[in-house]
Short mmCIF file of C-alpha atoms in Angstrom, two decimals:
data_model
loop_
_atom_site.label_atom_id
_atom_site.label_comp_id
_atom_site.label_asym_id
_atom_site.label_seq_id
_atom_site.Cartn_x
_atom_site.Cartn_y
_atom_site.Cartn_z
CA UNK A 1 52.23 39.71 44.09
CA UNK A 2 53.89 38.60 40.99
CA UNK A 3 57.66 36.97 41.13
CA UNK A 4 59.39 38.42 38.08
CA UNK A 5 60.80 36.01 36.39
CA UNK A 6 61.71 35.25 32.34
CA UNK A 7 61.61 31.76 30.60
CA UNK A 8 64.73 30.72 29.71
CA UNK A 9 65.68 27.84 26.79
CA UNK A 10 63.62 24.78 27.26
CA UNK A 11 65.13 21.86 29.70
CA UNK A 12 64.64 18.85 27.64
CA UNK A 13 63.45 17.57 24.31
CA UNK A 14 59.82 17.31 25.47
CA UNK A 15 59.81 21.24 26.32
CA UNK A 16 59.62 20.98 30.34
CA UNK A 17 58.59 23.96 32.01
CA UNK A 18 61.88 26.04 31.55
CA UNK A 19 64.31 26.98 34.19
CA UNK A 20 62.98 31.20 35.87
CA UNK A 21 65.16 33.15 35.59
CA UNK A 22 65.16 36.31 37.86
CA UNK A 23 67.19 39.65 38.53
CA UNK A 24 69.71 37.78 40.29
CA UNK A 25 71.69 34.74 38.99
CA UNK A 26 70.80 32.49 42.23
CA UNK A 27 68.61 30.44 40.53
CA UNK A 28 70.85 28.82 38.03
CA UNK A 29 68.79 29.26 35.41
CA UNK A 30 72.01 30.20 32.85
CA UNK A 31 73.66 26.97 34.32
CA UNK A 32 70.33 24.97 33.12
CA UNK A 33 70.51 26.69 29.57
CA UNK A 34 74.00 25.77 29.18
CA UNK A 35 73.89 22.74 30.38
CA UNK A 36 76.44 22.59 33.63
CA UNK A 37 73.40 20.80 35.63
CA UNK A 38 75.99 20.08 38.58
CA UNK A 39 76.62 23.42 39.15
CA UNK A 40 73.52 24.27 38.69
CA UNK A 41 72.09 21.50 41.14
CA UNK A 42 74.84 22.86 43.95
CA UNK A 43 73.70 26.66 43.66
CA UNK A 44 70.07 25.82 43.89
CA UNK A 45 70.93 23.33 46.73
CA UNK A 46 72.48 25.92 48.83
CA UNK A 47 70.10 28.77 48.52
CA UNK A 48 67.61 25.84 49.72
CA UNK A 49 69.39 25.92 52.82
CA UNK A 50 68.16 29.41 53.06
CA UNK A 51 64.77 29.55 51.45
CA UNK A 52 62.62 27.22 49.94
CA UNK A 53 61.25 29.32 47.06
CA UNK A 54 59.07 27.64 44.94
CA UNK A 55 61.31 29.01 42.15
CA UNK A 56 64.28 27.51 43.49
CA UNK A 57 62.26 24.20 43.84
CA UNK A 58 60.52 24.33 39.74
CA UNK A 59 64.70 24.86 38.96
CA UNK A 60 66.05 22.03 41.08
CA UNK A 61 63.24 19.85 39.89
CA UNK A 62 64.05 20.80 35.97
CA UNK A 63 67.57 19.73 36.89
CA UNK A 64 66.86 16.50 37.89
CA UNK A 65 64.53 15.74 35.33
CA UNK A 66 67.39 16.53 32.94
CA UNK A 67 69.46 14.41 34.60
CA UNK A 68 67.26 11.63 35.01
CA UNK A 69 66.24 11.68 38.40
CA UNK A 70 62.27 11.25 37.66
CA UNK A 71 61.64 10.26 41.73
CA UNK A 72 63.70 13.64 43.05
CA UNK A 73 62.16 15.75 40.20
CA UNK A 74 58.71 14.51 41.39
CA UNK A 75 58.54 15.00 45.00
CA UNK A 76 59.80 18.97 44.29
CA UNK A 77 57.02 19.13 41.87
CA UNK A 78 54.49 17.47 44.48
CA UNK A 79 56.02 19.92 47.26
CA UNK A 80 55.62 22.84 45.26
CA UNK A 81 51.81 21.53 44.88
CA UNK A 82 51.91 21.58 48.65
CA UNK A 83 52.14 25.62 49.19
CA UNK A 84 50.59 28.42 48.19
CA UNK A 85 50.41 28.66 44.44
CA UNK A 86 52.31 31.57 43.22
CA UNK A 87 52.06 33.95 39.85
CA UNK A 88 55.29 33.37 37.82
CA UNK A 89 56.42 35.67 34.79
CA UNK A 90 57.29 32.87 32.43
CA UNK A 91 58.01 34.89 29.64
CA UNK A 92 57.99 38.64 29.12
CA UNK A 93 53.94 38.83 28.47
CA UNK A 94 53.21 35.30 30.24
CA UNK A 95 52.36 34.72 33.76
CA UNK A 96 51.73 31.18 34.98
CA UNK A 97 51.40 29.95 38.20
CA UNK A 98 54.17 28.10 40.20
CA UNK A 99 51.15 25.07 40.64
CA UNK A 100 50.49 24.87 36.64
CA UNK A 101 54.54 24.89 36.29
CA UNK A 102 54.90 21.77 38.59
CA UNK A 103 51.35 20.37 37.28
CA UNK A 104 53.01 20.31 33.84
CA UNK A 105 56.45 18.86 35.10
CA UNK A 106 54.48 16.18 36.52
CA UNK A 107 52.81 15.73 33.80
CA UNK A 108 55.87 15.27 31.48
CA UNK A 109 57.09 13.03 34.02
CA UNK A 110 54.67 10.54 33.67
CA UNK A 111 54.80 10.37 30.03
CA UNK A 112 58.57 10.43 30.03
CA UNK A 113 58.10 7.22 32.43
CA UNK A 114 55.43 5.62 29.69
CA UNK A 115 57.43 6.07 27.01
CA UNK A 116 60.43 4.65 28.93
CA UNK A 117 58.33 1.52 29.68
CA UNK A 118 57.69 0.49 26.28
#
């Protein structure tokens, strides 16, 4: 069973996977795209208190990594890794799975750290 989601704008510079965006407006993805990362961080954090999505999780983690928070970023990436991997509509003909989305986070993590260590 596919979540329906769309991509939205890309997070960063180094095109992170990009916020979903769904139906509803709970998972802050128009709050990534624009930029307003607190509010953004606050709405994801309380519909965490509620349900730990792996949506809500890829989000949260693409708003820490924009804010610099490579540690917090990384352990939502590894928890998403933890569950069941879920099919993702990235973009209108895309599907990706939520494991591949927080693969690729990870991924841009590390090399984001490398290139911070030169």
């Amino acid at each position: 069973m596919s979540i329906k989601l769309v991509a939205a704008a890309a997070v960063s510079l180094l095109a992170l996977a990009s916020p979903a965006f769904a139906q509803d407006s709970n998972l802050a993805a128009r709050e990534i795209m624009t930029g307003s990362y607190a509010t953004a961080e606050q709405k994801l954090l309380n519909q965490m208190r509620l349900d730990q999505r792996p949506e809500l999780q890829l989000n949260l983690a693409a708003v820490y990594y924009a804010t610099g928070r490579v540690d917090e970023a990384r352990a939502l990436y590894q928890q998403v890794l933890q569950k069941d991997d879920v099919p993702m509509t990235v973009t209108t003909d895309r599907v990706a799975g939520s494991h591949a989305i927080a693969q690729t986070g990870l991924r841009y993590l590390s090399q984001r750290q490398h290139i911070a260590s030169r």
